[in-house]
Amino acid sequence: MTESRRPRRSTRDWIVDSLVFVVAVFTGFILYDEGRSDPVSPDLLAFDFFFGMALCLTLWFRRWWPVQLALLSAAIGAFSDMAGGAGIILILTVAIHCRLRTTLFIFAVNAVSLAIYIQVRHEPETEALVVAAVAIYIALMAWGLYIRSRRQLLQTLRDRAERAEIVAKLQAEQAQLRAREEIAREMHDVLGHRLSLLSVHAGALAYRPDASTEEVAGAAEVIRASAHQALQDLREVIGVLRAPVGELPQPTFADLPVLVDGSREAGLPVDLVLDAPGPLPEHVGRTAYRIVQEGLTNALKHAPGEPVRISVTGAPGNGLSVEVRNPAPNRRRGDGKGLLGLSERAALVDGRLEHGRTPEGEFRLFAWLPWPA
């Protein structure tokens, strides 16, 4: 049985099959003309020609029945020179489309056919013929197996590319779903309360036709203020969710004391030494802020309640040194992606980052960032 069948030919298949048929017929005529000098009867030569031509015609169906036609070729090749070209093509077809075991079986059948051919055609140069035939069979098998493996490799690469496209499409759809869920969550949290108040006051006006002018004016003012604030909140939520990353609010180096104060309020004893006179480049200051932020996050995650020492020192022309130290537990949990991201951040500004345990049992996060004069 074949592993893949092509019930319909493409334009390329028609061209290839036509060329194969022409080559088989041309090769068959050459072999037939050379074989006419063999000491055989005219009847055998007639059978040789007609059966060989019939085998050449079967090449148009070799994609559907390669094994069956290869066996038929071995039977006809036992007495026909005209079938030589078609037989070679059928052996190659089996090597391309079938398993190695099937290819070896066809090889063995053709070896038997060659032995019968030598007896029928009374070939004088038996050894040379056998060597040439075996060399041709081996070359055909190797070539066919190479083409087969290459096709399988290309098919595997195409399958991987298709799977990658499907995965990318699914990831994009999931990202859209997450964005929609985030918008819905933000709108519910931010706008739900204000819209509820607006609905209550509007309902009171509808069910209190006897309300005084002052009451109506007060309720209308509350409705106006609530609607205005709800509109502002809606713009803020949509603006943050839809803004590109470069347009979102970014922390600066001046926000570093506020970051430390927030960690102290969370119960983390932090000692900050800040000695960096002069204006820092914006990208360097932001990188320093992110490094301290990641260090505090790791301290809260892995060593809650332990003291943290932060040192940020430097000067123009000497660079900026950022160091975060805290007692480290024996086993740290985490995938290290945060530290990997910090290394990339430091490299983007031509700096360097170091992290690891110290002999004193502390975890040290150190970075040097360039600070031009």
XYZ file of C-alpha atoms in Angstrom:
373
model
C 0.000 0.000 0.000
C 1.202 3.498 -0.706
C 1.482 6.084 2.026
C 0.121 9.003 -0.029
C -2.077 9.050 -3.113
C -2.896 11.913 -5.465
C -6.176 11.175 -7.230
C -5.997 14.509 -9.068
C -2.987 15.777 -10.987
C -1.832 19.334 -10.790
C -0.307 21.196 -13.716
C 3.147 20.346 -12.401
C 2.174 16.637 -12.184
C 1.010 16.626 -15.799
C 4.308 18.150 -16.945
C 6.398 15.706 -14.911
C 4.387 12.662 -16.041
C 4.675 13.726 -19.687
C 8.449 14.104 -19.416
C 8.722 10.761 -17.606
C 6.734 9.019 -20.344
C 8.880 10.528 -23.116
C 12.120 9.581 -21.326
C 10.888 6.026 -20.711
C 9.926 5.526 -24.362
C 13.186 7.036 -25.634
C 15.286 4.912 -23.262
C 13.243 1.824 -24.180
C 13.872 2.299 -27.905
C 17.623 2.586 -27.284
C 17.697 -0.597 -25.181
C 15.415 -2.418 -27.630
C 17.632 -1.521 -30.569
C 20.707 -2.808 -28.734
C 18.905 -6.007 -27.709
C 17.893 -6.922 -31.244
C 21.347 -8.370 -31.740
C 20.731 -11.016 -29.058
C 20.246 -14.591 -30.288
C 16.470 -14.705 -29.637
C 13.450 -15.512 -31.762
C 11.467 -12.844 -33.669
C 8.411 -13.681 -31.587
C 10.253 -12.771 -28.378
C 11.365 -9.484 -29.929
C 7.738 -8.719 -30.813
C 6.629 -9.495 -27.271
C 9.527 -7.372 -26.045
C 8.354 -4.327 -28.003
C 4.611 -4.494 -27.364
C 4.799 -5.380 -23.683
C 7.476 -2.717 -23.159
C 5.307 -0.048 -24.794
C 2.348 -1.144 -22.672
C 4.479 -0.764 -19.543
C 5.467 2.748 -20.654
C 1.770 3.641 -20.920
C 1.172 2.477 -17.347
C 3.530 5.219 -16.139
C 0.567 7.602 -16.283
C -0.902 5.674 -13.316
C 2.296 5.191 -11.319
C 1.211 7.687 -8.616
C -1.790 5.548 -7.731
C -0.360 2.016 -7.961
C 3.459 2.237 -7.676
C 3.982 -1.151 -6.021
C 1.635 -3.062 -8.330
C 3.154 -1.506 -11.438
C 6.695 -2.140 -10.143
C 5.841 -5.862 -9.777
C 4.395 -5.848 -13.293
C 7.586 -4.168 -14.493
C 9.697 -6.918 -12.910
C 7.615 -9.552 -14.700
C 7.884 -7.849 -18.104
C 11.536 -6.930 -17.538
C 12.385 -10.629 -17.309
C 12.354 -10.759 -21.135
C 11.877 -7.169 -22.427
C 14.524 -4.535 -23.169
C 11.848 -2.030 -24.161
C 10.583 -2.038 -20.561
C 13.981 -1.018 -19.124
C 13.329 2.750 -18.938
C 9.850 2.339 -17.477
C 11.150 -0.195 -14.942
C 13.804 2.223 -13.665
C 11.189 4.968 -13.221
C 8.811 2.632 -11.387
C 11.557 1.516 -8.986
C 12.338 5.169 -8.267
C 8.634 5.884 -7.716
C 8.391 3.109 -5.125
C 11.483 4.417 -3.311
C 9.936 7.910 -3.152
C 6.405 7.026 -2.096
C 6.741 3.810 -0.087
C 8.483 2.575 3.049
C 12.014 1.203 3.012
C 10.741 -2.337 3.580
C 8.594 -2.130 0.450
C 11.492 -0.672 -1.527
C 13.770 -3.538 -0.483
C 11.082 -6.037 -1.498
C 10.879 -4.502 -4.978
C 14.684 -4.592 -5.141
C 14.656 -8.331 -4.404
C 11.932 -9.004 -6.996
C 13.915 -7.136 -9.647
C 17.023 -9.134 -8.744
C 15.087 -12.341 -9.485
C 13.791 -10.749 -12.702
C 17.388 -9.942 -13.714
C 18.441 -13.552 -13.194
C 15.590 -14.754 -15.421
C 16.438 -12.111 -18.042
C 20.019 -13.359 -18.261
C 18.795 -16.892 -18.950
C 16.122 -15.865 -21.440
C 18.241 -13.417 -23.463
C 21.447 -15.513 -23.277
C 23.542 -12.529 -22.210
C 27.285 -13.226 -22.659
C 28.598 -10.528 -20.253
C 26.738 -11.705 -17.189
C 29.014 -10.293 -14.499
C 29.181 -6.822 -16.031
C 25.394 -6.766 -16.431
C 24.812 -7.821 -12.825
C 27.234 -5.220 -11.474
C 25.670 -2.470 -13.586
C 22.120 -3.466 -12.600
C 22.935 -3.620 -8.879
C 24.661 -0.216 -9.064
C 21.620 1.271 -10.816
C 19.209 -0.241 -8.263
C 21.232 1.045 -5.322
C 21.512 4.517 -6.868
C 17.758 4.600 -7.497
C 17.014 3.535 -3.928
C 19.344 6.163 -2.475
C 17.974 8.902 -4.688
C 14.378 7.951 -3.953
C 14.962 7.789 -0.203
C 16.652 11.201 -0.302
C 13.709 12.740 -2.152
C 11.301 11.051 0.258
C 13.116 12.341 3.363
C 13.343 15.837 1.871
C 9.628 15.885 1.135
C 8.867 14.727 4.664
C 11.111 17.473 6.045
C 9.397 20.142 3.942
C 5.985 18.821 4.971
C 7.043 18.942 8.615
C 8.210 22.536 8.217
C 4.937 23.463 6.523
C 2.968 21.819 9.326
C 4.994 23.712 11.915
C 4.418 26.990 10.092
C 0.687 26.310 9.932
C 0.602 25.429 13.629
C 2.557 28.591 14.431
C 0.042 30.673 12.487
C -2.835 28.987 14.303
C -1.176 29.555 17.687
C -0.505 33.211 16.837
C -4.124 33.657 15.801
C -5.373 32.041 19.013
C -3.040 34.203 21.091
C -4.327 37.321 19.340
C -7.919 36.265 20.000
C -7.110 35.568 23.649
C -5.431 38.960 23.948
C -8.554 40.599 22.549
C -10.712 38.699 25.021
C -8.469 39.741 27.908
C -8.603 43.365 26.756
C -12.405 43.218 26.610
C -12.576 41.670 30.058
C -10.239 44.345 31.409
C -12.346 47.130 29.888
C -15.522 45.610 31.290
C -13.940 45.225 34.743
C -12.619 48.773 34.783
C -15.887 50.271 33.585
C -17.825 48.287 36.196
C -15.525 49.337 39.037
C -15.108 52.980 38.032
C -18.483 53.850 36.571
C -20.870 51.538 38.394
C -21.120 53.586 41.582
C -21.471 56.968 39.859
C -24.078 55.751 37.418
C -26.037 54.201 40.271
C -26.103 57.556 42.071
C -27.170 59.293 38.881
C -30.015 56.796 38.410
C -31.207 57.255 42.011
C -31.369 61.057 41.747
C -33.045 60.955 38.362
C -35.622 58.508 39.701
C -36.299 60.777 42.684
C -37.091 63.675 40.349
C -39.473 61.472 38.385
C -41.390 60.280 41.483
C -41.366 63.650 43.338
C -43.378 66.039 41.210
C -44.133 68.084 44.346
C -40.432 68.771 45.095
C -39.472 72.369 45.716
C -37.383 74.406 43.329
C -34.383 74.191 45.638
C -34.649 70.392 45.834
C -34.982 70.065 42.073
C -31.987 72.352 41.550
C -29.900 70.391 44.078
C -30.755 67.045 42.508
C -30.035 68.393 39.032
C -26.661 69.674 40.198
C -25.830 66.251 41.665
C -26.884 64.581 38.411
C -24.818 67.020 36.355
C -21.720 66.557 38.531
C -22.101 62.774 38.572
C -22.552 62.602 34.809
C -19.554 64.865 34.246
C -17.365 62.797 36.575
C -18.561 59.550 35.017
C -17.650 60.906 31.603
C -14.204 61.878 32.848
C -13.708 58.442 34.394
C -14.799 56.770 31.164
C -12.325 58.810 29.134
C -9.545 57.989 31.575
C -10.259 54.243 31.530
C -10.484 54.015 27.726
C -7.455 56.275 27.309
C -5.256 54.131 29.549
C -6.378 50.868 27.958
C -5.973 52.080 24.376
C -2.875 54.238 24.684
C 0.401 52.926 23.224
C 3.061 51.909 25.719
C 5.161 54.998 24.989
C 2.229 57.300 25.903
C 1.411 55.709 29.248
C 2.602 57.484 32.410
C 6.190 56.437 33.155
C 7.963 56.747 36.516
C 11.002 58.978 36.856
C 14.039 59.010 39.103
C 12.378 61.704 41.236
C 9.647 59.189 42.172
C 12.157 56.929 43.917
C 11.524 58.273 47.485
C 7.786 57.807 46.961
C 8.396 54.191 45.927
C 10.455 53.564 49.057
C 7.820 55.199 51.282
C 5.196 52.903 49.813
C 7.261 49.860 50.724
C 7.742 51.182 54.256
C 3.992 51.621 54.631
C 3.644 47.982 53.557
C 5.764 46.962 56.588
C 9.158 46.578 54.930
C 12.024 48.311 56.796
C 13.963 50.125 54.082
C 17.150 52.139 54.503
C 17.737 54.408 51.507
C 21.008 56.149 50.759
C 20.497 58.551 47.861
C 23.504 60.526 46.707
C 23.169 61.430 43.045
C 23.529 65.190 42.576
C 22.713 66.618 39.214
C 20.088 65.859 36.579
C 20.084 62.257 35.371
C 19.266 61.331 31.768
C 15.617 60.315 31.626
C 16.221 56.759 30.381
C 18.938 56.119 32.981
C 16.774 57.443 35.829
C 13.831 55.286 34.726
C 16.060 52.209 34.566
C 17.377 52.901 38.091
C 13.791 53.260 39.339
C 12.811 49.894 37.817
C 15.841 48.171 39.344
C 14.989 49.441 42.845
C 11.341 48.519 42.269
C 12.235 44.946 41.308
C 14.580 44.666 44.293
C 11.827 45.777 46.691
C 9.347 43.427 45.031
C 11.710 40.477 45.459
C 12.361 41.433 49.078
C 8.634 41.559 49.830
C 8.110 38.253 48.044
C 11.040 36.212 49.318
C 12.042 37.881 52.610
C 9.026 39.728 54.033
C 9.798 41.814 57.111
C 13.571 41.640 56.645
C 15.503 44.931 56.410
C 16.473 46.188 52.980
C 19.411 48.474 52.273
C 19.315 50.552 49.103
C 22.224 52.621 47.879
C 21.934 54.883 44.850
C 25.085 56.892 44.333
C 26.913 58.441 41.446
C 27.936 61.584 39.643
C 28.105 62.837 36.073
C 31.028 61.250 34.297
C 31.393 58.412 36.870
C 28.140 56.591 36.285
C 25.301 55.662 38.623
C 25.572 52.680 41.002
C 22.384 51.046 42.272
C 22.616 48.378 44.985
C 19.840 46.566 46.832
C 20.705 44.166 49.679
C 18.475 42.096 51.907
C 18.801 38.847 53.914
C 18.113 35.968 51.561
C 16.346 32.716 52.529
C 18.031 29.418 51.844
C 15.670 28.685 48.994
C 14.383 31.367 46.654
C 11.294 30.706 44.613
C 10.603 32.252 41.257
C 11.424 31.908 37.600
C 13.929 34.773 37.467
C 12.139 36.531 34.606
C 12.137 39.817 36.502
C 15.917 39.773 36.882
C 16.297 38.758 33.248
C 14.197 41.742 32.243
C 16.378 44.005 34.384
C 19.499 42.694 32.674
C 17.977 43.572 29.320
C 17.012 47.035 30.582
C 20.548 47.680 31.824
C 22.030 46.475 28.552
C 19.782 48.821 26.575
C 21.380 51.825 28.315
C 24.897 50.327 27.991
C 24.995 49.334 31.655
C 25.488 46.059 33.469
C 23.607 44.118 36.131
C 24.803 41.613 38.756
C 22.772 39.569 41.214
C 23.321 36.637 43.545
C 23.976 35.524 47.112
C 26.853 37.004 49.074
C 29.109 35.150 51.556
C 27.205 36.935 54.339
C 23.977 35.207 53.330
C 22.409 38.234 51.677
C 20.923 38.648 48.243
C 22.629 41.456 46.335
C 21.274 43.215 43.303
C 23.774 45.603 41.775
C 23.698 47.679 38.625
C 26.021 50.216 37.063
C 24.466 52.649 34.631
C 26.310 55.223 32.508
C 25.929 58.891 33.463
C 27.600 61.109 30.909
C 29.466 64.173 32.083
